PDB file of C-alpha atoms in Angstrom:
ATOM      1  CA  GLU A   1      -0.157   0.298  -0.015  1.00 55.00           C
ATOM      2  CA  THR A   2       1.300   3.437  -1.161  1.00 69.00           C
ATOM      3  CA  GLY A   3       1.092   6.136   1.132  1.00 89.00           C
ATOM      4  CA  VAL A   4       0.031  10.091   0.179  1.00 94.00           C
ATOM      5  CA  THR A   5       2.508  11.494  -2.356  1.00 96.00           C
ATOM      6  CA  GLN A   6       3.045  15.216  -3.605  1.00 97.00           C
ATOM      7  CA  SER A   7       4.573  16.944  -6.025  1.00 97.00           C
ATOM      8  CA  PRO A   8       6.627  18.855  -6.384  1.00 97.00           C
ATOM      9  CA  THR A   9       8.930  18.986  -3.169  1.00 97.00           C
ATOM     10  CA  HIS A  10       9.976  22.319  -3.591  1.00 97.00           C
ATOM     11  CA  LEU A  11       8.856  25.255  -5.890  1.00 96.00           C
ATOM     12  CA  ILE A  12      10.015  28.900  -6.825  1.00 98.00           C
ATOM     13  CA  LYS A  13       7.497  31.046  -8.132  1.00 98.00           C
ATOM     14  CA  THR A  14       7.364  35.121  -8.693  1.00 98.00           C
ATOM     15  CA  ARG A  15       4.310  37.264  -6.946  1.00 98.00           C
ATOM     16  CA  GLY A  16       1.813  37.257  -9.452  1.00 98.00           C
ATOM     17  CA  GLN A  17       2.076  33.859 -10.829  1.00 98.00           C
ATOM     18  CA  GLN A  18       0.102  31.057 -11.020  1.00 98.00           C
ATOM     19  CA  VAL A  19       0.859  27.321  -9.361  1.00 98.00           C
ATOM     20  CA  THR A  20      -0.524  24.191  -9.283  1.00 98.00           C
ATOM     21  CA  LEU A  21       0.484  21.312  -6.580  1.00 98.00           C
ATOM     22  CA  ARG A  22      -0.281  17.754  -7.149  1.00 98.00           C
ATOM     23  CA  CYS A  23      -1.130  14.636  -4.592  1.00 97.00           C
ATOM     24  CA  SER A  24      -1.564  11.270  -4.989  1.00 95.00           C
ATOM     25  CA  SER A  25      -4.105   9.486  -2.068  1.00 91.00           C
ATOM     26  CA  GLN A  26      -3.676   6.651  -0.507  1.00 85.00           C
ATOM     27  CA  SER A  27      -5.219   3.505  -1.903  1.00 82.00           C
ATOM     28  CA  GLY A  28      -9.026   3.327  -1.362  1.00 82.00           C
ATOM     29  CA  HIS A  29      -9.359   6.689   0.019  1.00 86.00           C
ATOM     30  CA  ASN A  30     -12.334   8.831  -1.373  1.00 86.00           C
ATOM     31  CA  THR A  31     -11.568  11.899   0.494  1.00 89.00           C
ATOM     32  CA  VAL A  32      -8.648  14.385   0.304  1.00 92.00           C
ATOM     33  CA  SER A  33      -7.718  17.482   1.824  1.00 93.00           C
ATOM     34  CA  TRP A  34      -5.030  20.583   1.983  1.00 96.00           C
ATOM     35  CA  TYR A  35      -3.766  22.677   4.381  1.00 97.00           C
ATOM     36  CA  GLN A  36      -1.360  25.670   4.363  1.00 98.00           C
ATOM     37  CA  GLN A  37       1.704  25.677   7.206  1.00 98.00           C
ATOM     38  CA  ALA A  38       3.116  28.673   7.644  1.00 96.00           C
ATOM     39  CA  LEU A  39       6.739  28.904   9.038  1.00 94.00           C
ATOM     40  CA  GLY A  40       6.288  28.250  12.964  1.00 91.00           C
ATOM     41  CA  GLN A  41       2.750  27.363  12.498  1.00 94.00           C
ATOM     42  CA  GLY A  42      -0.132  24.750  12.377  1.00 95.00           C
ATOM     43  CA  PRO A  43      -1.326  24.183   9.486  1.00 97.00           C
ATOM     44  CA  GLN A  44      -4.488  26.115   8.391  1.00 96.00           C
ATOM     45  CA  PHE A  45      -7.262  23.902   6.448  1.00 95.00           C
ATOM     46  CA  ILE A  46      -8.333  25.268   3.054  1.00 97.00           C
ATOM     47  CA  PHE A  47     -10.393  22.662   1.519  1.00 94.00           C
ATOM     48  CA  GLN A  48     -11.722  19.180   1.540  1.00 92.00           C
ATOM     49  CA  TYR A  49     -12.749  17.212  -1.398  1.00 92.00           C
ATOM     50  CA  TYR A  50     -15.147  14.187  -1.717  1.00 88.00           C
ATOM     51  CA  ARG A  51     -15.720  12.161  -4.476  1.00 85.00           C
ATOM     52  CA  GLU A  52     -14.865  14.991  -6.904  1.00 89.00           C
ATOM     53  CA  GLU A  53     -16.828  17.863  -5.053  1.00 91.00           C
ATOM     54  CA  GLU A  54     -15.596  20.520  -2.744  1.00 91.00           C
ATOM     55  CA  ASN A  55     -17.166  19.569   0.670  1.00 87.00           C
ATOM     56  CA  GLY A  56     -15.873  22.294   2.939  1.00 88.00           C
ATOM     57  CA  ARG A  57     -13.965  25.306   2.672  1.00 93.00           C
ATOM     58  CA  GLY A  58     -11.440  27.355   5.790  1.00 93.00           C
ATOM     59  CA  ASN A  59     -10.531  30.944   5.496  1.00 94.00           C
ATOM     60  CA  PHE A  60      -8.915  31.342   1.858  1.00 97.00           C
ATOM     61  CA  PRO A  61      -9.861  33.634  -1.110  1.00 97.00           C
ATOM     62  CA  PRO A  62     -11.370  32.400  -4.046  1.00 97.00           C
ATOM     63  CA  ARG A  63      -7.898  32.360  -5.834  1.00 98.00           C
ATOM     64  CA  PHE A  64      -7.372  29.115  -4.104  1.00 98.00           C
ATOM     65  CA  SER A  65      -8.926  26.458  -6.119  1.00 97.00           C
ATOM     66  CA  GLY A  66      -8.786  22.865  -6.740  1.00 96.00           C
ATOM     67  CA  LEU A  67      -9.473  19.445  -8.322  1.00 95.00           C
ATOM     68  CA  GLN A  68      -9.882  15.606  -7.556  1.00 94.00           C
ATOM     69  CA  PHE A  69      -9.920  13.487  -9.966  1.00 92.00           C
ATOM     70  CA  PRO A  70     -11.640   9.971 -10.570  1.00 88.00           C
ATOM     71  CA  ASN A  71      -8.769   7.995  -9.230  1.00 85.00           C
ATOM     72  CA  TYR A  72      -8.635  10.493  -6.134  1.00 79.00           C
ATOM     73  CA  SER A  73      -5.825  12.364  -6.910  1.00 92.00           C
ATOM     74  CA  SER A  74      -6.077  15.903  -6.556  1.00 96.00           C
ATOM     75  CA  GLU A  75      -4.326  19.274  -7.806  1.00 97.00           C
ATOM     76  CA  LEU A  76      -4.553  22.560  -5.735  1.00 98.00           C
ATOM     77  CA  ASN A  77      -4.194  25.601  -7.747  1.00 98.00           C
ATOM     78  CA  VAL A  78      -3.096  29.365  -6.760  1.00 98.00           C
ATOM     79  CA  ASN A  79      -3.552  31.994  -8.862  1.00 97.00           C
ATOM     80  CA  ALA A  80      -1.976  36.037  -8.497  1.00 98.00           C
ATOM     81  CA  LEU A  81       0.641  34.491  -5.893  1.00 98.00           C
ATOM     82  CA  GLU A  82       1.702  36.847  -3.116  1.00 98.00           C
ATOM     83  CA  LEU A  83       4.174  36.991  -1.196  1.00 97.00           C
ATOM     84  CA  ASP A  84       2.063  35.700   2.101  1.00 97.00           C
ATOM     85  CA  ASP A  85       1.478  32.570  -0.212  1.00 98.00           C
ATOM     86  CA  SER A  86       4.934  31.377   0.765  1.00 98.00           C
ATOM     87  CA  ALA A  87       4.399  27.866   3.048  1.00 98.00           C
ATOM     88  CA  LEU A  88       4.124  24.388   3.211  1.00 98.00           C
ATOM     89  CA  TYR A  89       1.104  23.190   1.404  1.00 98.00           C
ATOM     90  CA  LEU A  90       0.323  19.512   2.658  1.00 98.00           C
ATOM     91  CA  CYS A  91      -2.719  17.011   1.476  1.00 96.00           C
ATOM     92  CA  ALA A  92      -4.085  14.447   3.375  1.00 94.00           C
ATOM     93  CA  SER A  93      -6.243  11.571   2.228  1.00 91.00           C
ATOM     94  CA  SER A  94      -8.579   9.624   4.426  1.00 87.00           C
ATOM     95  CA  PHE A  95     -11.873   7.304   3.689  1.00 82.00           C
ATOM     96  CA  ILE A  96     -14.650   8.801   5.349  1.00 73.00           C
ATOM     97  CA  ARG A  97     -18.088   6.912   5.492  1.00 63.00           C
ATOM     98  CA  GLY A  98     -20.391   9.275   6.805  1.00 51.00           C
ATOM     99  CA  ARG A  99     -18.135   9.605  10.055  1.00 55.00           C
ATOM    100  CA  MET A 100     -14.641  11.224  10.582  1.00 59.00           C
ATOM    101  CA  GLY A 101     -11.273   9.247   9.282  1.00 69.00           C
ATOM    102  CA  GLU A 102      -7.917   9.305  10.056  1.00 84.00           C
ATOM    103  CA  GLN A 103      -6.358  11.634   8.121  1.00 88.00           C
ATOM    104  CA  PHE A 104      -3.118  10.692   6.257  1.00 92.00           C
ATOM    105  CA  PHE A 105      -0.528  13.440   5.272  1.00 95.00           C
ATOM    106  CA  GLY A 106       1.709  13.134   2.357  1.00 96.00           C
ATOM    107  CA  PRO A 107       5.750  15.337   2.939  1.00 96.00           C
ATOM    108  CA  GLY A 108       4.514  18.570   1.668  1.00 97.00           C
ATOM    109  CA  THR A 109       5.082  20.981  -1.290  1.00 98.00           C
ATOM    110  CA  ARG A 110       7.303  23.807   0.187  1.00 97.00           C
ATOM    111  CA  LEU A 111       6.296  27.058  -1.648  1.00 98.00           C
ATOM    112  CA  THR A 112       8.378  30.128  -2.174  1.00 98.00           C
ATOM    113  CA  VAL A 113       7.239  32.968  -3.415  1.00 98.00           C
ATOM    114  CA  LEU A 114       9.699  36.144  -4.995  1.00 97.00           C
TER     115      LEU A 114
ATOM    116  CA  ASP B   1     -14.948  25.002  16.886  1.00 71.00           C
ATOM    117  CA  ALA B   2     -13.367  24.504  20.560  1.00 75.00           C
ATOM    118  CA  LYS B   3      -9.884  26.223  21.334  1.00 87.00           C
ATOM    119  CA  THR B   4      -7.318  24.436  22.932  1.00 93.00           C
ATOM    120  CA  THR B   5      -4.087  25.575  24.901  1.00 95.00           C
ATOM    121  CA  GLN B   6      -1.036  23.766  25.098  1.00 97.00           C
ATOM    122  CA  PRO B   7       2.614  24.418  26.777  1.00 97.00           C
ATOM    123  CA  ASN B   8       4.478  26.157  23.454  1.00 96.00           C
ATOM    124  CA  SER B   9       7.650  23.188  24.444  1.00 97.00           C
ATOM    125  CA  MET B  10       8.654  20.650  26.737  1.00 98.00           C
ATOM    126  CA  GLU B  11      11.647  18.532  27.018  1.00 97.00           C
ATOM    127  CA  SER B  12      12.127  15.016  28.138  1.00 96.00           C
ATOM    128  CA  ASN B  13      15.040  12.387  28.618  1.00 96.00           C
ATOM    129  CA  GLU B  14      14.757   9.575  26.584  1.00 97.00           C
ATOM    130  CA  GLU B  15      13.569   6.137  27.642  1.00 96.00           C
ATOM    131  CA  GLU B  16      11.283   8.394  30.423  1.00 96.00           C
ATOM    132  CA  PRO B  17       7.545   9.124  30.253  1.00 96.00           C
ATOM    133  CA  VAL B  18       6.189  12.134  28.858  1.00 97.00           C
ATOM    134  CA  HIS B  19       2.847  13.688  29.804  1.00 98.00           C
ATOM    135  CA  LEU B  20       1.583  16.065  27.001  1.00 98.00           C
ATOM    136  CA  PRO B  21      -1.241  18.250  28.662  1.00 98.00           C
ATOM    137  CA  CYS B  22      -4.145  20.148  26.577  1.00 97.00           C
ATOM    138  CA  ASN B  23      -6.627  22.384  27.845  1.00 96.00           C
ATOM    139  CA  HIS B  24      -9.693  22.525  25.619  1.00 93.00           C
ATOM    140  CA  SER B  25     -12.432  23.802  27.747  1.00 89.00           C
ATOM    141  CA  THR B  26     -14.970  24.762  25.295  1.00 88.00           C
ATOM    142  CA  ILE B  27     -15.384  21.361  23.900  1.00 88.00           C
ATOM    143  CA  SER B  28     -18.834  20.330  23.127  1.00 85.00           C
ATOM    144  CA  GLY B  29     -20.336  16.966  24.101  1.00 83.00           C
ATOM    145  CA  THR B  30     -19.860  15.047  20.733  1.00 82.00           C
ATOM    146  CA  ASP B  31     -16.724  16.349  19.958  1.00 88.00           C
ATOM    147  CA  TYR B  32     -13.850  13.663  19.610  1.00 90.00           C
ATOM    148  CA  ILE B  33     -10.116  14.334  21.098  1.00 92.00           C
ATOM    149  CA  HIS B  34      -7.546  13.428  18.337  1.00 93.00           C
ATOM    150  CA  TRP B  35      -3.758  14.089  18.818  1.00 96.00           C
ATOM    151  CA  TYR B  36      -1.315  14.269  15.716  1.00 97.00           C
ATOM    152  CA  ARG B  37       2.437  15.080  15.552  1.00 97.00           C
ATOM    153  CA  GLN B  38       4.697  16.232  13.102  1.00 97.00           C
ATOM    154  CA  LEU B  39       7.941  14.947  12.997  1.00 96.00           C
ATOM    155  CA  PRO B  40      10.675  17.569  11.219  1.00 93.00           C
ATOM    156  CA  SER B  41      10.531  17.886   7.786  1.00 90.00           C
ATOM    157  CA  GLN B  42       7.197  15.584   7.532  1.00 94.00           C
ATOM    158  CA  GLY B  43       3.579  15.689   7.136  1.00 96.00           C
ATOM    159  CA  PRO B  44       1.244  15.236  10.508  1.00 96.00           C
ATOM    160  CA  GLU B  45       0.627  12.106  11.290  1.00 96.00           C
ATOM    161  CA  TYR B  46      -2.262  10.654  13.433  1.00 93.00           C
ATOM    162  CA  VAL B  47      -1.287   9.491  17.392  1.00 95.00           C
ATOM    163  CA  ILE B  48      -4.523   8.235  18.948  1.00 93.00           C
ATOM    164  CA  HIS B  49      -8.262   9.698  19.858  1.00 91.00           C
ATOM    165  CA  GLY B  50     -10.543   9.687  22.394  1.00 91.00           C
ATOM    166  CA  LEU B  51     -14.214  10.737  23.285  1.00 90.00           C
ATOM    167  CA  THR B  52     -14.435  10.165  27.332  1.00 90.00           C
ATOM    168  CA  SER B  53     -12.846   6.701  28.109  1.00 86.00           C
ATOM    169  CA  ASN B  54      -8.662   6.868  28.232  1.00 91.00           C
ATOM    170  CA  VAL B  55      -7.508   5.051  25.089  1.00 92.00           C
ATOM    171  CA  ASN B  56      -4.469   3.164  24.700  1.00 94.00           C
ATOM    172  CA  ASN B  57      -3.081   2.387  21.450  1.00 91.00           C
ATOM    173  CA  ARG B  58       0.907   1.043  20.426  1.00 90.00           C
ATOM    174  CA  MET B  59       2.143   4.683  20.345  1.00 89.00           C
ATOM    175  CA  ALA B  60       0.958   6.092  23.194  1.00 95.00           C
ATOM    176  CA  SER B  61      -2.397   6.404  25.960  1.00 97.00           C
ATOM    177  CA  LEU B  62      -4.802   9.145  26.260  1.00 97.00           C
ATOM    178  CA  ALA B  63      -6.188   9.960  29.279  1.00 97.00           C
ATOM    179  CA  ILE B  64      -9.208  12.286  29.163  1.00 95.00           C
ATOM    180  CA  ALA B  65     -10.323  14.703  32.417  1.00 94.00           C
ATOM    181  CA  GLU B  66     -13.913  13.395  33.676  1.00 93.00           C
ATOM    182  CA  ASP B  67     -15.608  16.841  32.779  1.00 92.00           C
ATOM    183  CA  ARG B  68     -13.333  16.560  29.322  1.00 92.00           C
ATOM    184  CA  LYS B  69     -12.281  20.098  29.552  1.00 93.00           C
ATOM    185  CA  SER B  70      -8.590  18.623  29.430  1.00 95.00           C
ATOM    186  CA  SER B  71      -6.639  15.677  28.129  1.00 96.00           C
ATOM    187  CA  THR B  72      -3.144  14.423  28.201  1.00 97.00           C
ATOM    188  CA  LEU B  73      -1.329  12.684  25.942  1.00 98.00           C
ATOM    189  CA  ILE B  74       1.140  10.167  27.395  1.00 98.00           C
ATOM    190  CA  LEU B  75       4.155   8.774  26.259  1.00 97.00           C
ATOM    191  CA  HIS B  76       5.524   5.546  27.901  1.00 94.00           C
ATOM    192  CA  ARG B  77       9.068   5.449  27.045  1.00 95.00           C
ATOM    193  CA  ALA B  78      10.266   8.460  24.757  1.00 96.00           C
ATOM    194  CA  THR B  79      12.371   7.728  22.395  1.00 96.00           C
ATOM    195  CA  LEU B  80      14.418  10.162  20.043  1.00 96.00           C
ATOM    196  CA  ARG B  81      12.031   9.561  17.340  1.00 96.00           C
ATOM    197  CA  ASP B  82       9.378  10.932  19.505  1.00 97.00           C
ATOM    198  CA  ALA B  83      10.603  14.567  19.222  1.00 97.00           C
ATOM    199  CA  ALA B  84       8.068  15.974  17.185  1.00 98.00           C
ATOM    200  CA  VAL B  85       5.280  19.030  17.379  1.00 98.00           C
ATOM    201  CA  TYR B  86       2.055  17.590  18.892  1.00 98.00           C
ATOM    202  CA  TYR B  87      -1.117  18.682  18.513  1.00 97.00           C
ATOM    203  CA  CYS B  88      -4.184  18.607  20.000  1.00 96.00           C
ATOM    204  CA  ILE B  89      -7.490  18.505  18.111  1.00 94.00           C
ATOM    205  CA  PRO B  90     -11.216  18.522  19.261  1.00 91.00           C
ATOM    206  CA  ARG B  91     -13.080  16.902  16.304  1.00 86.00           C
ATOM    207  CA  ARG B  92     -17.248  16.323  15.642  1.00 78.00           C
ATOM    208  CA  ASP B  93     -17.933  13.081  14.491  1.00 66.00           C
ATOM    209  CA  ASN B  94     -19.401  14.711  11.208  1.00 59.00           C
ATOM    210  CA  GLN B  95     -16.467  17.070  10.502  1.00 56.00           C
ATOM    211  CA  GLY B  96     -15.696  15.251   7.851  1.00 60.00           C
ATOM    212  CA  GLY B  97     -11.757  15.734   6.784  1.00 63.00           C
ATOM    213  CA  LYS B  98     -11.404  19.398   8.626  1.00 81.00           C
ATOM    214  CA  LEU B  99      -8.428  19.729  11.468  1.00 89.00           C
ATOM    215  CA  ILE B 100      -8.439  22.466  12.843  1.00 90.00           C
ATOM    216  CA  PHE B 101      -4.724  23.112  14.477  1.00 94.00           C
ATOM    217  CA  GLY B 102      -3.404  24.965  16.989  1.00 92.00           C
ATOM    218  CA  GLN B 103       0.254  25.961  17.545  1.00 92.00           C
ATOM    219  CA  GLY B 104       1.127  22.702  19.551  1.00 96.00           C
ATOM    220  CA  THR B 105       3.567  21.528  21.984  1.00 98.00           C
ATOM    221  CA  GLU B 106       7.125  21.258  20.692  1.00 98.00           C
ATOM    222  CA  LEU B 107       8.870  18.186  22.203  1.00 98.00           C
ATOM    223  CA  SER B 108      12.352  17.745  22.380  1.00 97.00           C
ATOM    224  CA  VAL B 109      13.831  14.354  23.572  1.00 97.00           C
ATOM    225  CA  LYS B 110      17.493  14.384  25.506  1.00 96.00           C
ATOM    226  CA  PRO B 111      19.684  11.647  25.205  1.00 94.00           C
TER     227      PRO B 111
END
């Protein structure tokens, strides 16, 4: 059983650009959540996808968007990058049968915005 | 969402027990208490969760106060690999994937 993987591991962009981060869920999982972790802070919930539909969103602007594909892989897209978007982006997969499930996190993508 | 208070940092010696406290005085009756930890340069990982009774698994034990306003994560014999940031997270059963992380407690383990 493979775990959650994310790509790329590191990325450098400039302000105003757009970025796409990718996540492959653990086999058998139907839900993926994305988190942003600034340096020295706990992860902050961005949004969750369940069966390809957004299923909850944190306090992030619409320029943060996502997709979940039929094979339960996922993308996080961020438009019009700002310096404050520099952070570690984590995805987590789980299997939800109407109740909470243990979250399995990937190692994250470190995004630097210059 | 219930707020949590945890010490910013704690130190332990290797092979000694560690008690990591968490206050969650605004917890609702249906919130489970989850603990996750984040090792350096890794994503968080699940440790344990419980509702009212104390819980044990291969990683740790969770002691929940009778009034549920606080809990303690117990590592019975700390190892160097247990050095991490530990997060206490109250979570509703129907909350799906959303985890609300606080600042957590940074645990350092001395050999």
